[in-house]
XYZ file of C-alpha atoms in Angstrom:
503
model
C -2.017 10.739 19.912
C -4.151 13.500 21.406
C -6.372 13.388 18.327
C -6.707 9.623 18.686
C -7.753 9.916 22.328
C -10.331 12.691 21.908
C -11.841 11.341 18.653
C -15.634 11.252 18.847
C -16.115 8.474 16.297
C -14.193 5.409 15.271
C -13.390 6.585 11.741
C -11.892 9.789 13.076
C -9.864 7.653 15.474
C -8.640 5.598 12.505
C -7.308 8.719 10.776
C -5.264 9.741 13.817
C -4.342 6.085 14.344
C -2.593 6.109 10.966
C -0.887 9.414 11.746
C 0.489 7.877 14.939
C 1.831 5.024 12.811
C 3.523 7.428 10.396
C 5.029 9.394 13.295
C 6.413 6.257 14.915
C 7.849 5.157 11.555
C 9.733 8.442 11.262
C 10.918 8.326 14.882
C 12.152 4.741 14.697
C 14.088 5.602 11.525
C 15.551 8.762 13.064
C 19.114 7.555 12.413
C 18.375 7.275 8.705
C 22.020 6.663 7.802
C 22.024 3.364 9.724
C 20.705 0.384 7.709
C 19.389 -1.277 10.889
C 17.290 1.785 11.771
C 15.898 2.035 8.243
C 15.047 -1.670 8.247
C 13.404 -1.413 11.682
C 11.245 1.536 10.648
C 10.076 -0.265 7.506
C 9.339 -3.400 9.520
C 7.227 -1.432 12.000
C 5.383 0.328 9.190
C 4.604 -2.850 7.231
C 3.467 -4.921 10.220
C 1.244 -2.192 11.641
C -0.218 -1.410 8.209
C -1.122 -5.065 7.787
C -2.879 -5.006 11.156
C -4.559 -1.702 10.316
C -6.095 -3.290 7.222
C -8.022 -5.549 9.607
C -8.938 -2.503 11.684
C -10.351 -0.731 8.623
C -12.349 -3.786 7.527
C -13.741 -4.083 11.053
C -14.786 -0.429 11.020
C -16.551 -0.852 7.675
C -18.431 -3.969 8.817
C -19.373 -2.399 12.149
C -20.600 0.834 10.576
C -22.476 -1.008 7.799
C -24.584 -2.974 10.276
C -24.962 -0.281 12.960
C -25.324 2.734 10.636
C -22.998 4.801 12.804
C -19.365 5.594 13.545
C -20.172 7.501 16.742
C -18.722 6.163 19.994
C -21.561 7.479 22.153
C -24.201 5.801 19.984
C -22.272 2.524 20.014
C -21.456 2.425 23.731
C -24.489 4.070 25.351
C -26.818 1.318 24.148
C -24.612 -1.399 22.624
C -27.380 -4.023 22.617
C -29.541 -1.867 20.369
C -26.601 -1.076 18.096
C -25.690 -4.734 17.677
C -29.331 -5.772 17.286
C -29.444 -3.840 14.008
C -27.200 -6.554 12.526
C -30.268 -8.788 12.599
C -28.296 -11.868 13.613
C -26.274 -11.902 10.377
C -23.537 -14.517 10.380
C -20.450 -15.379 8.373
C -18.651 -18.732 8.560
C -20.563 -19.699 11.670
C -19.869 -16.482 13.640
C -21.918 -13.336 13.897
C -20.764 -10.475 11.711
C -20.405 -8.335 14.840
C -17.933 -10.853 16.282
C -15.959 -10.664 13.037
C -16.058 -6.865 13.072
C -14.873 -6.597 16.665
C -12.150 -9.213 16.133
C -10.871 -7.347 13.078
C -10.888 -4.086 15.039
C -8.912 -5.837 17.769
C -6.475 -6.992 15.083
C -5.583 -3.346 14.528
C -5.088 -2.876 18.254
C -3.014 -6.052 18.490
C -0.694 -4.836 15.749
C -0.240 -1.430 17.329
C 0.269 -2.910 20.794
C 2.623 -5.634 19.478
C 0.532 -8.606 20.549
C 1.576 -12.077 19.424
C 2.024 -12.846 16.542
C 2.186 -9.206 15.351
C 4.880 -8.328 17.882
C 7.962 -8.706 15.703
C 8.352 -4.996 14.925
C 8.685 -3.763 18.509
C 12.089 -5.211 19.548
C 13.660 -3.880 16.345
C 12.155 -0.461 17.076
C 14.922 -0.111 19.670
C 17.127 1.148 16.841
C 15.589 4.560 17.422
C 16.914 7.006 20.034
C 16.257 5.988 23.638
C 13.889 8.955 24.325
C 11.878 7.752 21.320
C 11.783 4.276 22.847
C 10.556 5.773 26.118
C 7.865 7.742 24.269
C 6.644 4.855 22.118
C 6.784 2.197 24.830
C 5.546 4.156 27.814
C 2.917 6.641 26.752
C 1.812 6.572 23.135
C 1.918 4.059 20.343
C 1.844 0.644 21.987
C -0.913 1.496 24.463
C -3.196 2.718 21.672
C -4.451 -0.848 21.171
C -5.442 -1.080 24.831
C -7.254 2.241 24.590
C -9.088 1.089 21.451
C -10.536 -1.992 23.152
C -11.364 0.029 26.279
C -13.125 2.677 24.192
C -15.439 0.044 22.704
C -15.538 -2.095 25.835
C -19.362 -2.068 26.303
C -19.698 -3.416 22.753
C -16.998 -6.042 23.259
C -18.761 -7.273 26.406
C -21.658 -8.494 24.257
C -19.423 -10.802 22.182
C -18.127 -13.521 24.496
C -16.144 -15.241 21.746
C -14.205 -12.093 20.917
C -13.468 -11.494 24.603
C -12.057 -15.011 24.838
C -9.834 -14.356 21.827
C -8.560 -11.177 23.498
C -7.853 -13.038 26.745
C -5.984 -15.909 25.091
C -3.851 -13.618 22.924
C -3.037 -11.460 25.939
C -1.998 -14.408 28.110
C 0.090 -16.054 25.382
C 1.827 -12.769 24.592
C 2.569 -12.054 28.262
C 4.229 -15.439 28.792
C 6.073 -15.396 25.466
C 7.541 -11.915 25.990
C 8.546 -12.646 29.593
C 10.325 -15.861 28.548
C 12.270 -14.033 25.829
C 13.171 -11.147 28.161
C 14.749 -13.572 30.648
C 17.695 -14.308 28.312
C 18.260 -11.124 26.271
C 21.601 -9.355 26.554
C 20.689 -5.964 25.063
C 19.218 -3.805 27.831
C 16.798 -2.016 25.503
C 15.518 -5.307 24.103
C 14.872 -6.580 27.624
C 12.783 -3.477 28.245
C 11.097 -3.883 24.851
C 9.912 -7.405 25.650
C 8.979 -6.189 29.109
C 6.719 -3.634 27.439
C 5.113 -6.330 25.288
C 4.456 -8.419 28.410
C 3.001 -5.501 30.377
C 0.761 -4.399 27.506
C -0.411 -8.016 27.327
C -1.367 -7.731 31.022
C -3.596 -4.768 30.136
C -5.141 -6.578 27.168
C -5.815 -9.665 29.295
C -7.375 -7.489 31.987
C -9.868 -6.196 29.421
C -10.469 -9.714 28.112
C -11.361 -11.149 31.533
C -13.411 -8.126 32.642
C -17.171 -8.488 32.919
C -19.596 -6.033 34.559
C -20.952 -8.835 36.739
C -17.486 -10.012 37.877
C -16.026 -8.021 40.739
C -17.824 -4.891 39.518
C -15.942 -4.949 36.226
C -12.640 -4.261 37.968
C -10.651 -5.602 34.991
C -11.776 -2.678 32.835
C -10.573 -0.171 35.404
C -7.413 -2.167 36.174
C -6.230 -2.102 32.563
C -6.495 1.679 32.478
C -4.858 1.946 35.905
C -1.929 -0.214 34.823
C -1.652 1.779 31.587
C -1.278 4.885 33.758
C 1.265 3.492 36.219
C 3.187 1.628 33.513
C 3.737 4.907 31.667
C 5.593 6.225 34.725
C 7.942 3.393 35.571
C 8.566 2.256 31.999
C 9.539 5.784 30.930
C 11.817 5.820 33.981
C 13.452 2.524 33.004
C 13.996 3.552 29.383
C 15.466 6.928 30.303
C 17.736 5.188 32.826
C 18.800 2.867 30.008
C 19.565 5.928 27.893
C 21.722 7.391 30.662
C 23.553 4.064 31.008
C 24.179 3.774 27.269
C 25.372 7.388 27.279
C 27.917 6.478 29.964
C 29.048 3.074 28.670
C 28.617 3.545 24.884
C 27.038 0.129 24.501
C 23.658 -1.585 24.823
C 25.144 -4.944 25.837
C 25.071 -5.998 29.470
C 28.410 -7.759 28.975
C 30.012 -4.303 28.625
C 28.485 -3.108 31.904
C 28.786 -3.886 35.592
C 29.573 -2.141 38.854
C 27.852 1.033 37.656
C 26.396 1.691 41.116
C 29.761 3.228 41.999
C 29.762 5.598 39.061
C 26.042 6.376 38.665
C 24.406 6.366 42.126
C 21.351 8.409 41.135
C 20.676 6.241 38.078
C 21.200 3.169 40.267
C 18.501 4.225 42.727
C 16.111 5.352 39.983
C 16.524 2.081 38.075
C 15.981 0.085 41.265
C 12.747 1.985 41.920
C 11.596 1.215 38.381
C 12.383 -2.476 38.853
C 10.490 -2.604 42.158
C 7.510 -0.822 40.588
C 7.244 -3.131 37.583
C 7.714 -6.162 39.874
C 4.643 -5.182 41.887
C 6.290 -4.531 45.246
C 4.435 -2.382 47.773
C 4.258 0.663 47.955
C 5.380 1.265 44.386
C 2.881 2.077 41.631
C 2.909 -1.290 39.888
C 1.752 -3.100 43.040
C -1.672 -1.476 43.047
C -2.499 -1.727 39.348
C -1.120 -5.257 38.908
C -3.077 -6.425 41.970
C -6.325 -5.234 40.374
C -5.489 -7.090 37.144
C -4.832 -10.309 39.047
C -8.062 -9.883 41.007
C -9.989 -9.590 37.728
C -8.169 -12.597 36.268
C -8.917 -14.820 39.286
C -12.552 -13.657 39.285
C -12.925 -14.777 35.671
C -11.008 -18.070 35.934
C -8.288 -19.436 38.246
C -6.414 -20.503 35.112
C -5.917 -16.920 33.982
C -5.071 -15.826 37.515
C -2.368 -18.468 37.989
C -1.018 -17.793 34.493
C -0.632 -14.044 35.098
C 0.797 -14.615 38.583
C 3.509 -16.799 37.068
C 4.259 -14.157 34.427
C 4.423 -11.517 37.172
C 7.067 -13.649 38.908
C 9.025 -13.909 35.658
C 8.815 -10.121 35.334
C 10.445 -9.635 38.728
C 13.149 -12.171 37.818
C 14.230 -10.693 34.482
C 14.063 -7.104 35.717
C 16.364 -7.816 38.667
C 18.587 -9.912 36.422
C 18.896 -6.770 34.324
C 19.487 -4.583 37.400
C 22.211 -6.770 38.894
C 23.967 -7.311 35.564
C 24.197 -3.556 35.060
C 24.953 -2.258 38.533
C 26.436 -5.174 40.514
C 27.601 -8.114 38.401
C 31.248 -7.204 37.863
C 33.493 -4.206 37.477
C 34.972 -4.319 33.960
C 37.830 -2.173 32.783
C 36.100 0.789 31.175
C 39.443 2.126 29.915
C 39.505 5.797 29.017
C 35.687 6.029 29.087
C 35.115 5.934 32.829
C 31.324 5.988 33.372
C 29.858 9.004 35.087
C 26.476 10.283 36.172
C 24.469 11.779 33.342
C 24.115 15.578 33.187
C 21.247 17.192 35.055
C 19.185 17.522 31.868
C 19.084 13.695 31.799
C 19.130 13.066 35.554
C 16.263 15.343 36.611
C 13.617 13.389 34.597
C 14.876 10.221 36.301
C 14.407 11.741 39.746
C 10.960 13.078 38.867
C 9.711 9.801 37.341
C 11.162 7.812 40.246
C 9.180 9.904 42.726
C 6.023 9.563 40.626
C 6.539 5.778 40.407
C 6.547 5.648 44.199
C 3.341 7.624 44.816
C 1.248 7.067 41.662
C -0.337 3.894 43.033
C -2.012 5.819 45.842
C -4.072 7.867 43.402
C -7.728 6.748 43.676
C -7.793 5.879 40.013
C -11.016 3.881 40.279
C -12.892 7.054 41.189
C -11.919 8.466 37.789
C -13.236 5.461 35.809
C -16.964 4.836 35.650
C -19.208 2.012 34.507
C -22.862 2.924 33.993
C -21.941 6.284 35.564
C -20.753 4.635 38.767
C -17.139 4.863 39.887
C -15.173 1.600 39.994
C -13.548 1.984 43.385
C -10.170 0.332 43.899
C -9.572 -1.965 46.805
C -6.721 -4.292 47.664
C -7.497 -7.990 47.812
C -4.740 -9.032 50.186
C -5.165 -12.721 49.405
C -4.220 -12.039 45.789
C -1.819 -9.203 46.557
C -0.022 -11.198 49.227
C 0.398 -14.198 46.941
C 1.660 -12.128 44.006
C 4.049 -10.224 46.272
C 5.415 -13.478 47.671
C 5.963 -14.796 44.135
C 7.727 -11.565 43.170
C 9.957 -11.688 46.258
C 10.919 -15.299 45.523
C 11.780 -14.324 41.955
C 13.865 -11.382 43.179
C 15.712 -13.628 45.632
C 16.425 -16.105 42.838
C 17.743 -13.308 40.605
C 19.867 -12.068 43.515
C 21.401 -15.485 44.067
C 22.204 -15.904 40.378
C 23.299 -12.394 39.396
C 24.281 -10.417 42.482
C 27.937 -11.265 41.900
C 29.706 -12.580 38.854
C 29.642 -16.376 38.805
C 29.407 -19.293 36.401
C 26.006 -20.612 37.532
C 23.897 -18.743 34.925
C 26.232 -19.884 32.147
C 26.114 -23.482 33.383
C 22.308 -23.335 33.531
C 22.195 -21.971 29.988
C 24.498 -24.763 28.798
C 22.340 -27.367 30.536
C 19.241 -26.022 28.739
C 21.020 -24.902 25.599
C 18.141 -25.654 23.222
C 15.531 -23.784 25.248
C 17.914 -20.926 26.043
C 18.858 -20.492 22.380
C 15.221 -20.633 21.279
C 14.283 -17.939 23.796
C 17.279 -15.803 22.831
C 16.258 -16.120 19.182
C 12.685 -15.093 20.162
C 11.530 -18.647 19.500
C 12.446 -18.118 15.851
C 9.418 -15.965 15.103
C 11.451 -13.655 12.880
C 12.863 -16.634 11.005
C 9.340 -18.012 10.625
C 8.149 -14.733 9.113
C 11.188 -14.660 6.823
C 10.419 -18.206 5.694
C 6.733 -17.452 5.096
C 7.408 -14.228 3.206
C 10.470 -15.257 1.172
C 10.047 -19.003 0.663
C 6.253 -19.177 0.361
C 4.761 -15.795 -0.533
C 7.612 -14.444 -2.660
C 8.906 -17.715 -4.156
C 5.661 -19.680 -4.551
C 3.119 -16.912 -5.071
C 4.705 -13.617 -6.085
C 7.365 -15.046 -8.411
C 4.941 -17.196 -10.483
C 2.545 -14.258 -10.707
C 5.395 -11.987 -11.804
C 6.484 -14.584 -14.404
C 2.911 -14.865 -15.706
C 2.618 -11.085 -15.859
C 5.929 -10.600 -17.686
C 5.794 -13.648 -19.990
C 2.096 -14.144 -20.716
C 0.359 -10.806 -20.204
C 3.213 -8.565 -21.346
C 4.262 -11.128 -23.988
C 0.777 -11.191 -25.526
C 0.640 -7.448 -25.913
C 4.249 -7.338 -27.134
C 3.302 -9.952 -29.764
C 0.358 -7.854 -30.925
C 2.602 -4.814 -31.158
C 5.287 -6.705 -33.096
C 2.755 -8.197 -35.532
C 1.288 -4.761 -36.135
C 4.745 -3.260 -36.717
C 5.738 -6.072 -39.104
C 2.491 -5.731 -41.058
C 2.915 -1.983 -41.295
C 6.470 -2.373 -42.590
C 5.248 -4.952 -45.132
C 2.463 -2.788 -46.582
C 4.099 0.631 -46.409
C 5.623 0.146 -49.863
C 2.100 0.273 -51.242
C 2.096 3.962 -50.300
C 5.542 4.794 -51.754
C 4.370 7.964 -53.573
C 5.579 6.931 -57.128
C 3.192 6.773 -60.102
C 4.978 3.734 -61.519
C 4.442 1.826 -58.301
C 0.752 2.653 -58.177
C 0.302 1.553 -61.868
C 2.156 -1.666 -61.175
C -0.062 -2.470 -58.185
C -3.148 -1.560 -60.261
C -2.159 -3.878 -63.122
C -1.301 -6.746 -60.765
C -4.575 -6.299 -58.953
C -6.530 -6.203 -62.211
C -4.780 -9.366 -63.407
C -5.584 -11.155 -60.140
C -9.249 -10.121 -60.370
C -9.360 -11.325 -64.006
C -7.943 -14.717 -63.054
C -10.445 -15.043 -60.208
C -13.330 -14.138 -62.515
C -12.283 -16.699 -65.163
C -11.981 -19.395 -62.502
C -15.428 -18.572 -61.164
C -16.957 -18.687 -64.726
C -15.423 -22.056 -65.450
């Protein structure tokens, strides 16, 4: 990951990009004796490799028309770099738009953007510290960093920026809707990560230098920074909870505030931070994203505000179901606070999640060598905070104490609830496309043609050659009598032919 970040050219970044993918594959499949972990690691590897094929094609097209891989050359004067393409087009779009879209495809796969998101929830089969590493600080944010690294070039292709915005908004809403009904605590956090990464992607998509001083560009990096803190906190809290309860399912939890007070407070801080409540870190970075979204279009602003409200709802649903909902009989495995080796990181990350938002992050991010200063737009911040508070109150009413209302609501909307729980059947759709269409209708006929026609043709040639060789080998038997007999027969045949020709 360090090599990816400090790479000086895009091809060098691609090399480290692939090494990050290999590392994540090995980490996800850490429990190599478990079939689910092996399957999850292969799924992550295949999906990200498919996306990286687009990334590589984009790099080749970009470098072919700009004659450079260097980031400084591309970003210092992007207009001149793109002008070298000479207005070349393909299928009605400029080749530069195609190149940048294909490069974004690689970032979308790595950052689990819709529809290349299917690998990330299954990646929870890895150890919880691995989940914290992948989801908070390294792999999934690489796609955001990629777009940010080429942001001056992306700004010149309005169509590509629109694609980025739409994919980010759709992914944010989709992941938040799925997270609202999941029962596995790590999968809730996984879809939360997808939604938050989509916030960062959307922030880049709506950013323009002329809109609010390009605040969206800075906001995406700011949220990437703060998200690393509170999401690592939430995942490590989840690891401590699983360590105490021996299960990922919320149905096996409840009342843990009595047994794990430190984890309870740390998890609550993480929930408040990701919900965007002042003065926690997420409030400041999410406010800047919403400001950029409203500056670009009220549609994007309202959309992300609604998703932010959903985030607060599903996170406090998760919090109450774990720490307040009920007090099940834990039997001989009475939960207890995690050892200090696990608890100290929670305390540290909780403190960082409280104060990280006050860092003047905008002073560290420049555009045209000018710092992008942060400032709170209280009209936007106040509205988003009010939405988050309403969502938290709703989650409190529904999940503070064990009751039948959530179950009754799920029964009343059984179709929608089931679809969301099943991730809107995206995995089933991929299974259908791969097995019923690609494998059955494409791969199987090709395999039949290869085995029956191609291999059969060469097998026929080999068999004919063998049969002919067996038929004529008697002519070389090594006996004088045989040679004389063949000579006499041949002479007789030639004599007959000659007589026929003379007649």
